[in-house]
PDB file of C-alpha atoms in Angstrom:
ATOM      1  CA  ALA A   1     -60.617 -96.017  97.727  1.00 86.00           C
ATOM      2  CA  GLU A   2     -63.478 -93.546  97.623  1.00 90.00           C
ATOM      3  CA  PRO A   3     -65.874 -94.279  94.723  1.00 91.00           C
ATOM      4  CA  GLU A   4     -65.088 -91.140  92.729  1.00 93.00           C
ATOM      5  CA  ASN A   5     -65.776 -92.646  89.304  1.00 96.00           C
ATOM      6  CA  GLU A   6     -68.856 -94.293  87.877  1.00 97.00           C
ATOM      7  CA  TYR A   7     -67.080 -97.415  86.622  1.00 98.00           C
ATOM      8  CA  GLY A   8     -63.885 -99.280  87.421  1.00 98.00           C
ATOM      9  CA  PHE A   9     -62.263-102.551  86.375  1.00 98.00           C
ATOM     10  CA  VAL A  10     -60.356-105.413  87.987  1.00 98.00           C
ATOM     11  CA  SER A  11     -58.814-108.121  85.833  1.00 98.00           C
ATOM     12  CA  VAL A  12     -56.761-111.215  86.592  1.00 97.00           C
ATOM     13  CA  SER A  13     -53.691-112.151  84.554  1.00 96.00           C
ATOM     14  CA  ALA A  14     -50.086-113.296  84.843  1.00 94.00           C
ATOM     15  CA  GLY A  15     -47.129-111.896  82.937  1.00 94.00           C
ATOM     16  CA  ASP A  16     -45.659-108.423  82.471  1.00 95.00           C
ATOM     17  CA  GLY A  17     -47.018-108.060  78.959  1.00 97.00           C
ATOM     18  CA  LEU A  18     -50.558-108.911  79.986  1.00 97.00           C
ATOM     19  CA  TYR A  19     -50.310-106.606  82.991  1.00 97.00           C
ATOM     20  CA  SER A  20     -49.341-103.748  80.689  1.00 97.00           C
ATOM     21  CA  LEU A  21     -52.087-104.655  78.233  1.00 97.00           C
ATOM     22  CA  PHE A  22     -54.874-104.667  80.821  1.00 98.00           C
ATOM     23  CA  HIS A  23     -53.606-101.818  82.992  1.00 98.00           C
ATOM     24  CA  ASP A  24     -52.097 -99.394  80.477  1.00 97.00           C
ATOM     25  CA  ASP A  25     -53.857-100.136  77.200  1.00 97.00           C
ATOM     26  CA  LEU A  26     -57.290-101.266  78.402  1.00 97.00           C
ATOM     27  CA  ALA A  27     -57.382 -98.998  81.484  1.00 96.00           C
ATOM     28  CA  CYS A  28     -58.083-101.599  84.167  1.00 98.00           C
ATOM     29  CA  ASP A  29     -57.690 -99.975  87.588  1.00 98.00           C
ATOM     30  CA  GLN A  30     -56.316-103.106  89.219  1.00 98.00           C
ATOM     31  CA  VAL A  31     -54.654-106.207  87.764  1.00 98.00           C
ATOM     32  CA  VAL A  32     -54.537-109.149  90.162  1.00 97.00           C
ATOM     33  CA  SER A  33     -51.729-111.602  89.541  1.00 94.00           C
ATOM     34  CA  GLY A  34     -53.050-115.066  88.829  1.00 88.00           C
ATOM     35  CA  GLY A  35     -53.609-117.744  86.230  1.00 74.00           C
ATOM     36  CA  GLN A  36     -53.746-121.459  85.643  1.00 66.00           C
ATOM     37  CA  THR A  37     -51.175-122.383  88.304  1.00 67.00           C
ATOM     38  CA  MET A  38     -51.709-119.494  90.741  1.00 78.00           C
ATOM     39  CA  ASN A  39     -55.320-118.723  91.552  1.00 90.00           C
ATOM     40  CA  PRO A  40     -55.941-115.562  93.602  1.00 95.00           C
ATOM     41  CA  SER A  41     -58.185-115.835  96.640  1.00 95.00           C
ATOM     42  CA  THR A  42     -61.510-114.116  97.218  1.00 97.00           C
ATOM     43  CA  ASP A  43     -59.672-111.768  99.578  1.00 97.00           C
ATOM     44  CA  ASP A  44     -57.179-110.845  96.845  1.00 97.00           C
ATOM     45  CA  ILE A  45     -60.007-109.943  94.491  1.00 98.00           C
ATOM     46  CA  LEU A  46     -61.977-108.139  97.187  1.00 98.00           C
ATOM     47  CA  SER A  47     -58.924-106.044  98.069  1.00 98.00           C
ATOM     48  CA  ALA A  48     -58.538-105.076  94.419  1.00 98.00           C
ATOM     49  CA  VAL A  49     -62.228-104.145  94.216  1.00 98.00           C
ATOM     50  CA  GLN A  50     -62.010-102.011  97.363  1.00 98.00           C
ATOM     51  CA  ALA A  51     -58.922-100.260  95.954  1.00 98.00           C
ATOM     52  CA  THR A  52     -60.803 -99.306  92.793  1.00 98.00           C
ATOM     53  CA  PRO A  53     -62.248 -95.770  93.029  1.00 97.00           C
ATOM     54  CA  ALA A  54     -65.599 -96.533  91.404  1.00 98.00           C
ATOM     55  CA  LYS A  55     -69.256 -97.014  92.284  1.00 97.00           C
ATOM     56  CA  THR A  56     -69.533-100.047  90.005  1.00 98.00           C
ATOM     57  CA  VAL A  57     -66.566-102.383  89.539  1.00 98.00           C
ATOM     58  CA  PHE A  58     -66.422-104.934  86.724  1.00 98.00           C
ATOM     59  CA  VAL A  59     -64.322-108.000  87.560  1.00 98.00           C
ATOM     60  CA  LEU A  60     -62.827-110.168  84.810  1.00 98.00           C
ATOM     61  CA  PRO A  61     -61.457-113.469  86.219  1.00 97.00           C
ATOM     62  CA  ASN A  62     -60.136-114.615  82.794  1.00 96.00           C
ATOM     63  CA  ASN A  63     -59.939-118.204  84.042  1.00 94.00           C
ATOM     64  CA  LYS A  64     -62.718-120.669  84.815  1.00 94.00           C
ATOM     65  CA  ASN A  65     -61.038-121.617  88.124  1.00 94.00           C
ATOM     66  CA  ILE A  66     -61.169-118.028  89.395  1.00 96.00           C
ATOM     67  CA  ILE A  67     -64.817-117.209  88.620  1.00 97.00           C
ATOM     68  CA  LEU A  68     -66.137-118.619  91.914  1.00 97.00           C
ATOM     69  CA  ALA A  69     -63.610-116.668  94.012  1.00 96.00           C
ATOM     70  CA  ALA A  70     -64.613-113.503  92.169  1.00 97.00           C
ATOM     71  CA  GLU A  71     -68.318-114.134  92.706  1.00 98.00           C
ATOM     72  CA  GLN A  72     -67.761-114.697  96.426  1.00 98.00           C
ATOM     73  CA  ALA A  73     -66.322-111.175  96.667  1.00 97.00           C
ATOM     74  CA  VAL A  74     -69.592-109.607  95.458  1.00 98.00           C
ATOM     75  CA  PRO A  75     -71.553-109.574  98.770  1.00 98.00           C
ATOM     76  CA  LEU A  76     -68.431-108.564 100.733  1.00 98.00           C
ATOM     77  CA  ALA A  77     -67.728-105.344  98.841  1.00 98.00           C
ATOM     78  CA  ASP A  78     -69.071-101.939  99.814  1.00 96.00           C
ATOM     79  CA  ARG A  79     -69.836-101.080  96.180  1.00 97.00           C
ATOM     80  CA  ARG A  80     -71.575-102.747  93.269  1.00 97.00           C
ATOM     81  CA  VAL A  81     -69.530-105.562  91.703  1.00 98.00           C
ATOM     82  CA  CYS A  82     -70.320-107.103  88.319  1.00 98.00           C
ATOM     83  CA  VAL A  83     -68.445-110.349  87.689  1.00 98.00           C
ATOM     84  CA  LEU A  84     -68.120-111.218  84.021  1.00 98.00           C
ATOM     85  CA  PRO A  85     -67.428-114.973  83.857  1.00 98.00           C
ATOM     86  CA  THR A  86     -64.561-114.659  81.366  1.00 98.00           C
ATOM     87  CA  ARG A  87     -62.758-117.989  81.146  1.00 96.00           C
ATOM     88  CA  THR A  88     -59.708-116.945  79.112  1.00 96.00           C
ATOM     89  CA  ILE A  89     -57.402-113.974  78.593  1.00 97.00           C
ATOM     90  CA  PRO A  90     -58.707-113.326  75.035  1.00 97.00           C
ATOM     91  CA  GLN A  91     -62.252-113.244  76.394  1.00 98.00           C
ATOM     92  CA  GLY A  92     -61.209-110.654  78.959  1.00 98.00           C
ATOM     93  CA  ILE A  93     -59.585-108.485  76.293  1.00 98.00           C
ATOM     94  CA  ALA A  94     -62.677-108.665  74.082  1.00 97.00           C
ATOM     95  CA  ALA A  95     -64.919-107.757  77.012  1.00 98.00           C
ATOM     96  CA  MET A  96     -62.861-104.684  77.863  1.00 98.00           C
ATOM     97  CA  LEU A  97     -62.899-103.504  74.258  1.00 97.00           C
ATOM     98  CA  ALA A  98     -66.707-103.733  74.243  1.00 98.00           C
ATOM     99  CA  PHE A  99     -67.182-101.415  77.233  1.00 98.00           C
ATOM    100  CA  ASN A 100     -69.111 -98.216  76.499  1.00 98.00           C
ATOM    101  CA  PRO A 101     -68.872 -95.488  79.186  1.00 96.00           C
ATOM    102  CA  ASP A 102     -72.098 -93.906  77.928  1.00 96.00           C
ATOM    103  CA  GLU A 103     -74.183 -96.991  78.737  1.00 97.00           C
ATOM    104  CA  ASP A 104     -75.436 -98.173  82.127  1.00 97.00           C
ATOM    105  CA  ALA A 105     -73.941-101.081  84.042  1.00 97.00           C
ATOM    106  CA  ASP A 106     -76.549-103.658  82.990  1.00 97.00           C
ATOM    107  CA  THR A 107     -76.227-102.800  79.300  1.00 98.00           C
ATOM    108  CA  ASN A 108     -72.442-102.954  79.526  1.00 98.00           C
ATOM    109  CA  THR A 109     -72.540-106.285  81.326  1.00 98.00           C
ATOM    110  CA  LEU A 110     -74.576-107.821  78.508  1.00 98.00           C
ATOM    111  CA  ALA A 111     -72.466-106.254  75.753  1.00 98.00           C
ATOM    112  CA  MET A 112     -69.155-107.198  77.349  1.00 98.00           C
ATOM    113  CA  GLN A 113     -70.233-110.786  77.975  1.00 97.00           C
ATOM    114  CA  ARG A 114     -71.554-111.068  74.427  1.00 97.00           C
ATOM    115  CA  ALA A 115     -68.182-109.908  73.107  1.00 97.00           C
ATOM    116  CA  ALA A 116     -66.360-112.386  75.341  1.00 98.00           C
ATOM    117  CA  ASP A 117     -68.566-115.267  74.216  1.00 96.00           C
ATOM    118  CA  ASN A 118     -67.824-114.451  70.577  1.00 96.00           C
ATOM    119  CA  VAL A 119     -64.107-115.185  71.008  1.00 97.00           C
ATOM    120  CA  SER A 120     -62.619-118.597  70.286  1.00 97.00           C
ATOM    121  CA  THR A 121     -59.545-119.264  72.416  1.00 98.00           C
ATOM    122  CA  GLY A 122     -56.679-121.621  71.763  1.00 98.00           C
ATOM    123  CA  SER A 123     -53.874-122.379  74.226  1.00 98.00           C
ATOM    124  CA  VAL A 124     -50.543-124.084  73.642  1.00 98.00           C
ATOM    125  CA  THR A 125     -48.771-125.506  76.677  1.00 96.00           C
ATOM    126  CA  PHE A 126     -46.808-128.593  77.731  1.00 94.00           C
ATOM    127  CA  ALA A 127     -47.429-131.739  79.746  1.00 91.00           C
ATOM    128  CA  ALA A 128     -45.815-131.558  83.176  1.00 86.00           C
ATOM    129  CA  ARG A 129     -46.022-135.337  83.626  1.00 87.00           C
ATOM    130  CA  ASP A 130     -47.175-138.544  81.958  1.00 84.00           C
ATOM    131  CA  SER A 131     -50.957-138.858  82.023  1.00 83.00           C
ATOM    132  CA  ASP A 132     -54.086-140.117  80.312  1.00 81.00           C
ATOM    133  CA  PHE A 133     -56.355-137.173  79.498  1.00 73.00           C
ATOM    134  CA  GLU A 134     -59.627-137.299  77.563  1.00 69.00           C
ATOM    135  CA  GLY A 135     -58.576-140.516  75.837  1.00 71.00           C
ATOM    136  CA  HIS A 136     -55.122-139.189  74.909  1.00 72.00           C
ATOM    137  CA  LYS A 137     -51.957-140.870  76.161  1.00 82.00           C
ATOM    138  CA  ILE A 138     -49.734-137.965  77.081  1.00 89.00           C
ATOM    139  CA  GLN A 139     -46.024-138.066  77.843  1.00 90.00           C
ATOM    140  CA  GLU A 140     -44.162-135.550  79.948  1.00 90.00           C
ATOM    141  CA  GLY A 141     -42.862-132.664  77.838  1.00 90.00           C
ATOM    142  CA  GLN A 142     -45.272-133.144  74.941  1.00 94.00           C
ATOM    143  CA  ILE A 143     -46.998-130.071  73.533  1.00 96.00           C
ATOM    144  CA  LEU A 144     -50.712-129.783  74.336  1.00 95.00           C
ATOM    145  CA  ALA A 145     -53.072-127.795  72.108  1.00 96.00           C
ATOM    146  CA  LEU A 146     -56.321-126.746  73.803  1.00 96.00           C
ATOM    147  CA  ASP A 147     -59.397-125.627  71.881  1.00 96.00           C
ATOM    148  CA  ASN A 148     -61.555-123.486  74.207  1.00 93.00           C
ATOM    149  CA  GLY A 149     -60.225-125.387  77.211  1.00 91.00           C
ATOM    150  CA  LYS A 150     -60.527-128.884  75.743  1.00 92.00           C
ATOM    151  CA  LEU A 151     -57.584-130.920  74.529  1.00 93.00           C
ATOM    152  CA  SER A 152     -57.554-130.800  70.735  1.00 94.00           C
ATOM    153  CA  PHE A 153     -54.343-132.672  69.930  1.00 94.00           C
ATOM    154  CA  VAL A 154     -50.845-133.498  71.142  1.00 94.00           C
ATOM    155  CA  ASP A 155     -47.699-132.486  69.267  1.00 95.00           C
ATOM    156  CA  THR A 156     -43.945-132.362  69.728  1.00 95.00           C
ATOM    157  CA  ASP A 157     -43.183-128.947  68.211  1.00 97.00           C
ATOM    158  CA  VAL A 158     -44.588-125.650  69.476  1.00 98.00           C
ATOM    159  CA  ALA A 159     -43.951-123.925  66.143  1.00 97.00           C
ATOM    160  CA  VAL A 160     -46.091-126.534  64.388  1.00 97.00           C
ATOM    161  CA  ALA A 161     -48.782-126.869  67.052  1.00 98.00           C
ATOM    162  CA  ALA A 162     -49.711-123.168  67.261  1.00 98.00           C
ATOM    163  CA  PRO A 163     -50.571-122.629  63.558  1.00 98.00           C
ATOM    164  CA  ARG A 164     -52.282-126.012  63.417  1.00 98.00           C
ATOM    165  CA  LEU A 165     -54.444-125.028  66.396  1.00 98.00           C
ATOM    166  CA  ALA A 166     -55.285-121.651  64.831  1.00 98.00           C
ATOM    167  CA  ARG A 167     -56.496-123.432  61.715  1.00 98.00           C
ATOM    168  CA  ARG A 168     -58.729-125.721  63.785  1.00 97.00           C
ATOM    169  CA  LEU A 169     -60.213-122.754  65.622  1.00 98.00           C
ATOM    170  CA  VAL A 170     -60.986-121.006  62.334  1.00 98.00           C
ATOM    171  CA  ARG A 171     -62.527-124.128  60.827  1.00 97.00           C
ATOM    172  CA  GLY A 172     -64.695-124.556  63.916  1.00 96.00           C
ATOM    173  CA  ARG A 173     -65.982-120.998  63.661  1.00 96.00           C
ATOM    174  CA  LEU A 174     -66.673-121.273  59.940  1.00 96.00           C
ATOM    175  CA  ALA A 175     -68.570-124.525  60.522  1.00 96.00           C
ATOM    176  CA  SER A 176     -70.718-122.665  63.057  1.00 94.00           C
ATOM    177  CA  ASP A 177     -71.351-119.776  60.630  1.00 95.00           C
ATOM    178  CA  LYS A 178     -69.290-117.373  62.730  1.00 94.00           C
ATOM    179  CA  ASP A 179     -67.167-114.625  61.205  1.00 93.00           C
ATOM    180  CA  VAL A 180     -63.389-114.720  61.294  1.00 96.00           C
ATOM    181  CA  ASN A 181     -61.804-111.277  61.102  1.00 96.00           C
ATOM    182  CA  PHE A 182     -58.916-111.250  63.555  1.00 97.00           C
ATOM    183  CA  ILE A 183     -56.400-113.723  64.913  1.00 98.00           C
ATOM    184  CA  THR A 184     -54.257-112.505  67.804  1.00 98.00           C
ATOM    185  CA  VAL A 185     -51.271-114.517  68.985  1.00 98.00           C
ATOM    186  CA  ILE A 186     -50.291-113.712  72.581  1.00 98.00           C
ATOM    187  CA  TYR A 187     -46.857-115.151  73.192  1.00 98.00           C
ATOM    188  CA  GLY A 188     -45.621-116.166  76.594  1.00 97.00           C
ATOM    189  CA  GLU A 189     -42.578-116.168  78.787  1.00 95.00           C
ATOM    190  CA  GLY A 190     -39.544-117.577  77.011  1.00 92.00           C
ATOM    191  CA  VAL A 191     -41.000-117.174  73.497  1.00 98.00           C
ATOM    192  CA  SER A 192     -39.102-114.695  71.352  1.00 98.00           C
ATOM    193  CA  GLU A 193     -40.731-112.046  69.184  1.00 98.00           C
ATOM    194  CA  ARG A 194     -39.056-113.689  66.201  1.00 98.00           C
ATOM    195  CA  ASP A 195     -40.637-117.058  66.955  1.00 98.00           C
ATOM    196  CA  ALA A 196     -44.045-115.452  67.483  1.00 98.00           C
ATOM    197  CA  ASN A 197     -43.813-113.602  64.179  1.00 98.00           C
ATOM    198  CA  ALA A 198     -42.860-116.855  62.451  1.00 98.00           C
ATOM    199  CA  VAL A 199     -45.972-118.496  63.902  1.00 98.00           C
ATOM    200  CA  CYS A 200     -48.079-115.580  62.637  1.00 98.00           C
ATOM    201  CA  GLU A 201     -46.593-115.919  59.174  1.00 98.00           C
ATOM    202  CA  ASN A 202     -47.350-119.645  59.184  1.00 98.00           C
ATOM    203  CA  ILE A 203     -50.950-118.890  60.210  1.00 98.00           C
ATOM    204  CA  ARG A 204     -51.285-116.344  57.389  1.00 98.00           C
ATOM    205  CA  GLY A 205     -50.153-118.997  54.928  1.00 97.00           C
ATOM    206  CA  LYS A 206     -52.698-121.494  56.208  1.00 97.00           C
ATOM    207  CA  MET A 207     -55.466-118.884  56.050  1.00 97.00           C
ATOM    208  CA  ALA A 208     -54.535-117.984  52.478  1.00 97.00           C
ATOM    209  CA  ARG A 209     -54.739-121.636  51.439  1.00 96.00           C
ATOM    210  CA  MET A 210     -58.183-121.795  53.064  1.00 96.00           C
ATOM    211  CA  GLY A 211     -59.269-118.674  51.201  1.00 95.00           C
ATOM    212  CA  VAL A 212     -59.831-116.788  54.456  1.00 95.00           C
ATOM    213  CA  GLU A 213     -58.908-113.110  54.673  1.00 95.00           C
ATOM    214  CA  VAL A 214     -57.957-112.320  58.245  1.00 97.00           C
ATOM    215  CA  ASP A 215     -55.719-109.913  60.149  1.00 98.00           C
ATOM    216  CA  VAL A 216     -53.053-111.798  62.134  1.00 98.00           C
ATOM    217  CA  SER A 217     -51.004-110.057  64.814  1.00 98.00           C
ATOM    218  CA  ALA A 218     -48.726-110.941  67.734  1.00 98.00           C
ATOM    219  CA  ILE A 219     -48.503-109.243  71.119  1.00 97.00           C
ATOM    220  CA  PRO A 220     -46.185-110.050  74.059  1.00 98.00           C
ATOM    221  CA  GLY A 221     -48.035-111.484  77.041  1.00 97.00           C
ATOM    222  CA  GLY A 222     -45.167-112.861  79.086  1.00 97.00           C
ATOM    223  CA  GLN A 223     -47.515-115.429  80.645  1.00 95.00           C
ATOM    224  CA  PRO A 224     -45.924-118.457  82.329  1.00 94.00           C
ATOM    225  CA  VAL A 225     -46.781-122.076  81.473  1.00 93.00           C
ATOM    226  CA  TYR A 226     -48.488-121.241  78.155  1.00 96.00           C
ATOM    227  CA  TYR A 227     -46.368-120.688  75.065  1.00 98.00           C
ATOM    228  CA  TYR A 228     -49.276-119.098  73.243  1.00 98.00           C
ATOM    229  CA  PHE A 229     -52.827-117.898  73.694  1.00 98.00           C
ATOM    230  CA  ILE A 230     -54.575-117.670  70.320  1.00 98.00           C
ATOM    231  CA  SER A 231     -57.643-115.466  69.963  1.00 98.00           C
ATOM    232  CA  VAL A 232     -59.935-115.863  66.958  1.00 98.00           C
ATOM    233  CA  GLU A 233     -62.866-113.511  66.461  1.00 96.00           C
TER     234      GLU A 233
END
């Protein structure tokens, strides 16, 4: 595509809800399909960059395993490419919300990365097989709660694990003197809106008992593998 615009955006995500969020709501020009179990190649990302009609293209990998592939596309493109090393979907959302079209590329890169780094991300998924991970004995089918990519605890009930993880994320931020204003629950493929709303209500109850005033909301992500992404900022 001819670089008609000053700025353009490429993000990586999986799930219809997340595609709509990045493409329609956050105005990403291209959304490359990919995630924890399906990493796009450098060529996939380069093709998306080249299809973006902009002089400067910001790329949001939204997964630590995709950052390298995105960075390898930089010298191959015929336009400027700024890779923001976003490691999670919530970080990518926060980065997009921090973009200011009136600022230059360098200023936006710093502001967007700062916004991404300010987000605490929780993930709730399941064990695909028996394993021993970070000192935890894990059985196939158990629920895994990840705090910023690290295993926090193992549970047997998704509805219990998600609010429990949100509370841990909030406590971690408060212990680090970080503000807590918003909690966003992004629910995945196979999770109903009713179940997601119940999780949000449970989180609100836990926050009230902690004396924390926070806005809690749920949005459909449709992502595979992960029941929930939890964003705290």
